[in-house]
Amino acid sequence: MQSINTPNAPQPAGHYAQAIVHGGLVYVAGQLPLDPATGNVVGPDDAEAQTEQVLRNIDAVLRAAGSGLDRLLSVTVFVSGRDLWTPVNAAYARMLGDHRPARAIVPVGELKPGCLIEIQAIAATER
């Protein structure tokens, strides 16, 4: 197993790695819409901006692991409310283009203050 840590994504706030690589897969810990340089929430009250930031953070972690968004296999999206599905889906589709990994969207109520979305992902390291 290999632990991944990149300064290009928000640093973990607890006892966990940004990702773990094992058996040709990258398991990415839940990522929030935080600017990795400042730690501030990006796009308060803007689900599309937050989705894009989360996916940029995931991409940074995946790249550090030798992968990328185009190798995503499964994505779990946690949202603070069901009403966010449409803007989250729009930004997600823009960021991933024709690539369509398996996905679940789970309304969970309140996340970290100011955050409307969190995404956890699994990706392949090889094509």
JSON list of C-alpha atoms in Angstrom, two decimals:
[
{"chain": "A", "resi": 1, "resn": "MET", "atom": "CA", "xyz": [0.00, 0.00, 0.00]},
{"chain": "A", "resi": 2, "resn": "GLN", "atom": "CA", "xyz": [1.12, 3.53, -0.77]},
{"chain": "A", "resi": 3, "resn": "SER", "atom": "CA", "xyz": [-0.17, 6.62, 0.99]},
{"chain": "A", "resi": 4, "resn": "ILE", "atom": "CA", "xyz": [-0.66, 9.73, -1.18]},
{"chain": "A", "resi": 5, "resn": "ASN", "atom": "CA", "xyz": [-0.17, 13.28, 0.01]},
{"chain": "A", "resi": 6, "resn": "THR", "atom": "CA", "xyz": [0.06, 16.26, -2.34]},
{"chain": "A", "resi": 7, "resn": "PRO", "atom": "CA", "xyz": [0.18, 19.98, -1.50]},
{"chain": "A", "resi": 8, "resn": "ASN", "atom": "CA", "xyz": [-2.06, 20.52, -4.57]},
{"chain": "A", "resi": 9, "resn": "ALA", "atom": "CA", "xyz": [-5.12, 19.34, -2.63]},
{"chain": "A", "resi": 10, "resn": "PRO", "atom": "CA", "xyz": [-6.40, 20.24, 0.84]},
{"chain": "A", "resi": 11, "resn": "GLN", "atom": "CA", "xyz": [-4.45, 18.59, 3.63]},
{"chain": "A", "resi": 12, "resn": "PRO", "atom": "CA", "xyz": [-6.32, 16.05, 5.80]},
{"chain": "A", "resi": 13, "resn": "ALA", "atom": "CA", "xyz": [-7.87, 17.54, 8.90]},
{"chain": "A", "resi": 14, "resn": "GLY", "atom": "CA", "xyz": [-7.81, 14.21, 10.71]},
{"chain": "A", "resi": 15, "resn": "HIS", "atom": "CA", "xyz": [-6.02, 10.88, 10.89]},
{"chain": "A", "resi": 16, "resn": "TYR", "atom": "CA", "xyz": [-6.31, 9.78, 7.25]},
{"chain": "A", "resi": 17, "resn": "ALA", "atom": "CA", "xyz": [-4.47, 9.99, 3.93]},
{"chain": "A", "resi": 18, "resn": "GLN", "atom": "CA", "xyz": [-5.65, 11.94, 0.89]},
{"chain": "A", "resi": 19, "resn": "ALA", "atom": "CA", "xyz": [-5.59, 8.59, -0.90]},
{"chain": "A", "resi": 20, "resn": "ILE", "atom": "CA", "xyz": [-4.27, 5.05, -0.70]},
{"chain": "A", "resi": 21, "resn": "VAL", "atom": "CA", "xyz": [-2.97, 3.17, -3.75]},
{"chain": "A", "resi": 22, "resn": "HIS", "atom": "CA", "xyz": [-3.27, -0.61, -3.65]},
{"chain": "A", "resi": 23, "resn": "GLY", "atom": "CA", "xyz": [-3.73, -3.34, -6.22]},
{"chain": "A", "resi": 24, "resn": "GLY", "atom": "CA", "xyz": [-3.90, -0.97, -9.21]},
{"chain": "A", "resi": 25, "resn": "LEU", "atom": "CA", "xyz": [-6.57, 1.20, -7.58]},
{"chain": "A", "resi": 26, "resn": "VAL", "atom": "CA", "xyz": [-6.56, 4.64, -5.95]},
{"chain": "A", "resi": 27, "resn": "TYR", "atom": "CA", "xyz": [-8.97, 5.11, -3.05]},
{"chain": "A", "resi": 28, "resn": "VAL", "atom": "CA", "xyz": [-9.49, 8.86, -2.62]},
{"chain": "A", "resi": 29, "resn": "ALA", "atom": "CA", "xyz": [-10.69, 10.11, 0.75]},
{"chain": "A", "resi": 30, "resn": "GLY", "atom": "CA", "xyz": [-13.66, 12.46, 0.80]},
{"chain": "A", "resi": 31, "resn": "GLN", "atom": "CA", "xyz": [-12.68, 15.82, -0.67]},
{"chain": "A", "resi": 32, "resn": "LEU", "atom": "CA", "xyz": [-14.37, 19.11, 0.20]},
{"chain": "A", "resi": 33, "resn": "PRO", "atom": "CA", "xyz": [-14.58, 22.33, -1.86]},
{"chain": "A", "resi": 34, "resn": "LEU", "atom": "CA", "xyz": [-11.53, 23.85, -0.21]},
{"chain": "A", "resi": 35, "resn": "ASP", "atom": "CA", "xyz": [-8.83, 25.91, -1.89]},
{"chain": "A", "resi": 36, "resn": "PRO", "atom": "CA", "xyz": [-5.64, 23.95, -1.18]},
{"chain": "A", "resi": 37, "resn": "ALA", "atom": "CA", "xyz": [-3.59, 27.15, -0.90]},
{"chain": "A", "resi": 38, "resn": "THR", "atom": "CA", "xyz": [-5.80, 28.91, 1.65]},
{"chain": "A", "resi": 39, "resn": "GLY", "atom": "CA", "xyz": [-8.01, 26.20, 3.15]},
{"chain": "A", "resi": 40, "resn": "ASN", "atom": "CA", "xyz": [-11.03, 28.43, 2.50]},
{"chain": "A", "resi": 41, "resn": "VAL", "atom": "CA", "xyz": [-14.34, 27.14, 1.14]},
{"chain": "A", "resi": 42, "resn": "VAL", "atom": "CA", "xyz": [-14.68, 27.97, -2.57]},
{"chain": "A", "resi": 43, "resn": "GLY", "atom": "CA", "xyz": [-17.98, 29.32, -3.90]},
{"chain": "A", "resi": 44, "resn": "PRO", "atom": "CA", "xyz": [-20.11, 29.68, -0.78]},
{"chain": "A", "resi": 45, "resn": "ASP", "atom": "CA", "xyz": [-23.74, 28.87, -1.68]},
{"chain": "A", "resi": 46, "resn": "ASP", "atom": "CA", "xyz": [-22.68, 27.87, -5.23]},
{"chain": "A", "resi": 47, "resn": "ALA", "atom": "CA", "xyz": [-23.01, 24.11, -5.72]},
{"chain": "A", "resi": 48, "resn": "GLU", "atom": "CA", "xyz": [-21.56, 24.20, -9.25]},
{"chain": "A", "resi": 49, "resn": "ALA", "atom": "CA", "xyz": [-18.41, 26.10, -8.18]},
{"chain": "A", "resi": 50, "resn": "GLN", "atom": "CA", "xyz": [-18.00, 23.80, -5.19]},
{"chain": "A", "resi": 51, "resn": "THR", "atom": "CA", "xyz": [-18.39, 20.67, -7.35]},
{"chain": "A", "resi": 52, "resn": "GLU", "atom": "CA", "xyz": [-15.73, 21.94, -9.75]},
{"chain": "A", "resi": 53, "resn": "GLN", "atom": "CA", "xyz": [-13.33, 22.65, -6.87]},
{"chain": "A", "resi": 54, "resn": "VAL", "atom": "CA", "xyz": [-13.88, 19.22, -5.33]},
{"chain": "A", "resi": 55, "resn": "LEU", "atom": "CA", "xyz": [-13.18, 17.56, -8.69]},
{"chain": "A", "resi": 56, "resn": "ARG", "atom": "CA", "xyz": [-10.03, 19.69, -9.13]},
{"chain": "A", "resi": 57, "resn": "ASN", "atom": "CA", "xyz": [-8.90, 18.51, -5.68]},
{"chain": "A", "resi": 58, "resn": "ILE", "atom": "CA", "xyz": [-9.62, 14.89, -6.59]},
{"chain": "A", "resi": 59, "resn": "ASP", "atom": "CA", "xyz": [-7.75, 15.30, -9.86]},
{"chain": "A", "resi": 60, "resn": "ALA", "atom": "CA", "xyz": [-4.70, 16.64, -7.97]},
{"chain": "A", "resi": 61, "resn": "VAL", "atom": "CA", "xyz": [-4.75, 13.64, -5.63]},
{"chain": "A", "resi": 62, "resn": "LEU", "atom": "CA", "xyz": [-5.22, 11.23, -8.54]},
{"chain": "A", "resi": 63, "resn": "ARG", "atom": "CA", "xyz": [-2.35, 12.80, -10.49]},
{"chain": "A", "resi": 64, "resn": "ALA", "atom": "CA", "xyz": [-0.08, 12.44, -7.47]},
{"chain": "A", "resi": 65, "resn": "ALA", "atom": "CA", "xyz": [-1.02, 8.75, -7.51]},
{"chain": "A", "resi": 66, "resn": "GLY", "atom": "CA", "xyz": [-0.36, 8.34, -11.26]},
{"chain": "A", "resi": 67, "resn": "SER", "atom": "CA", "xyz": [-4.01, 8.46, -12.27]},
{"chain": "A", "resi": 68, "resn": "GLY", "atom": "CA", "xyz": [-6.56, 11.11, -13.32]},
{"chain": "A", "resi": 69, "resn": "LEU", "atom": "CA", "xyz": [-10.24, 11.94, -13.63]},
{"chain": "A", "resi": 70, "resn": "ASP", "atom": "CA", "xyz": [-10.41, 9.90, -16.84]},
{"chain": "A", "resi": 71, "resn": "ARG", "atom": "CA", "xyz": [-9.64, 6.78, -14.80]},
{"chain": "A", "resi": 72, "resn": "LEU", "atom": "CA", "xyz": [-12.39, 7.20, -12.22]},
{"chain": "A", "resi": 73, "resn": "LEU", "atom": "CA", "xyz": [-14.30, 3.96, -11.68]},
{"chain": "A", "resi": 74, "resn": "SER", "atom": "CA", "xyz": [-16.72, 4.85, -8.89]},
{"chain": "A", "resi": 75, "resn": "VAL", "atom": "CA", "xyz": [-17.72, 8.12, -7.25]},
{"chain": "A", "resi": 76, "resn": "THR", "atom": "CA", "xyz": [-19.83, 8.78, -4.17]},
{"chain": "A", "resi": 77, "resn": "VAL", "atom": "CA", "xyz": [-21.16, 12.33, -3.95]},
{"chain": "A", "resi": 78, "resn": "PHE", "atom": "CA", "xyz": [-22.45, 13.55, -0.60]},
{"chain": "A", "resi": 79, "resn": "VAL", "atom": "CA", "xyz": [-24.64, 16.68, -0.80]},
{"chain": "A", "resi": 80, "resn": "SER", "atom": "CA", "xyz": [-26.21, 18.76, 1.93]},
{"chain": "A", "resi": 81, "resn": "GLY", "atom": "CA", "xyz": [-29.61, 18.62, 0.20]},
{"chain": "A", "resi": 82, "resn": "ARG", "atom": "CA", "xyz": [-31.50, 16.88, -2.60]},
{"chain": "A", "resi": 83, "resn": "ASP", "atom": "CA", "xyz": [-32.14, 20.24, -4.27]},
{"chain": "A", "resi": 84, "resn": "LEU", "atom": "CA", "xyz": [-28.45, 20.39, -5.22]},
{"chain": "A", "resi": 85, "resn": "TRP", "atom": "CA", "xyz": [-28.62, 17.41, -7.59]},
{"chain": "A", "resi": 86, "resn": "THR", "atom": "CA", "xyz": [-29.14, 19.52, -10.76]},
{"chain": "A", "resi": 87, "resn": "PRO", "atom": "CA", "xyz": [-26.27, 22.02, -10.27]},
{"chain": "A", "resi": 88, "resn": "VAL", "atom": "CA", "xyz": [-23.93, 19.30, -9.00]},
{"chain": "A", "resi": 89, "resn": "ASN", "atom": "CA", "xyz": [-24.75, 17.08, -11.99]},
{"chain": "A", "resi": 90, "resn": "ALA", "atom": "CA", "xyz": [-24.20, 19.99, -14.42]},
{"chain": "A", "resi": 91, "resn": "ALA", "atom": "CA", "xyz": [-20.72, 20.79, -13.06]},
{"chain": "A", "resi": 92, "resn": "TYR", "atom": "CA", "xyz": [-19.85, 17.09, -12.81]},
{"chain": "A", "resi": 93, "resn": "ALA", "atom": "CA", "xyz": [-20.79, 16.53, -16.47]},
{"chain": "A", "resi": 94, "resn": "ARG", "atom": "CA", "xyz": [-18.74, 19.59, -17.53]},
{"chain": "A", "resi": 95, "resn": "MET", "atom": "CA", "xyz": [-15.67, 18.40, -15.65]},
{"chain": "A", "resi": 96, "resn": "LEU", "atom": "CA", "xyz": [-15.83, 14.74, -16.73]},
{"chain": "A", "resi": 97, "resn": "GLY", "atom": "CA", "xyz": [-17.08, 15.17, -20.31]},
{"chain": "A", "resi": 98, "resn": "ASP", "atom": "CA", "xyz": [-17.80, 11.85, -21.97]},
{"chain": "A", "resi": 99, "resn": "HIS", "atom": "CA", "xyz": [-16.32, 9.80, -19.10]},
{"chain": "A", "resi": 100, "resn": "ARG", "atom": "CA", "xyz": [-19.11, 8.31, -16.96]},
{"chain": "A", "resi": 101, "resn": "PRO", "atom": "CA", "xyz": [-17.90, 6.40, -13.90]},
{"chain": "A", "resi": 102, "resn": "ALA", "atom": "CA", "xyz": [-20.37, 4.59, -11.66]},
{"chain": "A", "resi": 103, "resn": "ARG", "atom": "CA", "xyz": [-21.86, 7.10, -9.22]},
{"chain": "A", "resi": 104, "resn": "ALA", "atom": "CA", "xyz": [-24.13, 7.55, -6.23]},
{"chain": "A", "resi": 105, "resn": "ILE", "atom": "CA", "xyz": [-25.42, 10.87, -4.90]},
{"chain": "A", "resi": 106, "resn": "VAL", "atom": "CA", "xyz": [-26.35, 10.77, -1.23]},
{"chain": "A", "resi": 107, "resn": "PRO", "atom": "CA", "xyz": [-28.14, 13.63, 0.57]},
{"chain": "A", "resi": 108, "resn": "VAL", "atom": "CA", "xyz": [-26.65, 13.78, 4.05]},
{"chain": "A", "resi": 109, "resn": "GLY", "atom": "CA", "xyz": [-27.65, 17.09, 5.56]},
{"chain": "A", "resi": 110, "resn": "GLU", "atom": "CA", "xyz": [-25.00, 19.37, 7.01]},
{"chain": "A", "resi": 111, "resn": "LEU", "atom": "CA", "xyz": [-21.36, 18.92, 6.05]},
{"chain": "A", "resi": 112, "resn": "LYS", "atom": "CA", "xyz": [-18.42, 21.06, 7.18]},
{"chain": "A", "resi": 113, "resn": "PRO", "atom": "CA", "xyz": [-19.67, 24.68, 7.57]},
{"chain": "A", "resi": 114, "resn": "GLY", "atom": "CA", "xyz": [-19.99, 26.36, 4.17]},
{"chain": "A", "resi": 115, "resn": "CYS", "atom": "CA", "xyz": [-19.59, 23.09, 2.25]},
{"chain": "A", "resi": 116, "resn": "LEU", "atom": "CA", "xyz": [-22.46, 21.85, 0.11]},
{"chain": "A", "resi": 117, "resn": "ILE", "atom": "CA", "xyz": [-20.67, 18.80, -1.30]},
{"chain": "A", "resi": 118, "resn": "GLU", "atom": "CA", "xyz": [-18.06, 16.14, -0.54]},
{"chain": "A", "resi": 119, "resn": "ILE", "atom": "CA", "xyz": [-16.87, 13.48, -3.00]},
{"chain": "A", "resi": 120, "resn": "GLN", "atom": "CA", "xyz": [-15.13, 10.18, -2.35]},
{"chain": "A", "resi": 121, "resn": "ALA", "atom": "CA", "xyz": [-13.74, 8.24, -5.33]},
{"chain": "A", "resi": 122, "resn": "ILE", "atom": "CA", "xyz": [-12.03, 5.10, -6.59]},
{"chain": "A", "resi": 123, "resn": "ALA", "atom": "CA", "xyz": [-9.89, 5.19, -9.73]},
{"chain": "A", "resi": 124, "resn": "ALA", "atom": "CA", "xyz": [-7.60, 2.89, -11.67]},
{"chain": "A", "resi": 125, "resn": "THR", "atom": "CA", "xyz": [-3.88, 3.60, -11.81]},
{"chain": "A", "resi": 126, "resn": "GLU", "atom": "CA", "xyz": [-3.50, 1.81, -15.15]},
{"chain": "A", "resi": 127, "resn": "ARG", "atom": "CA", "xyz": [-5.45, 1.90, -18.36]}
]
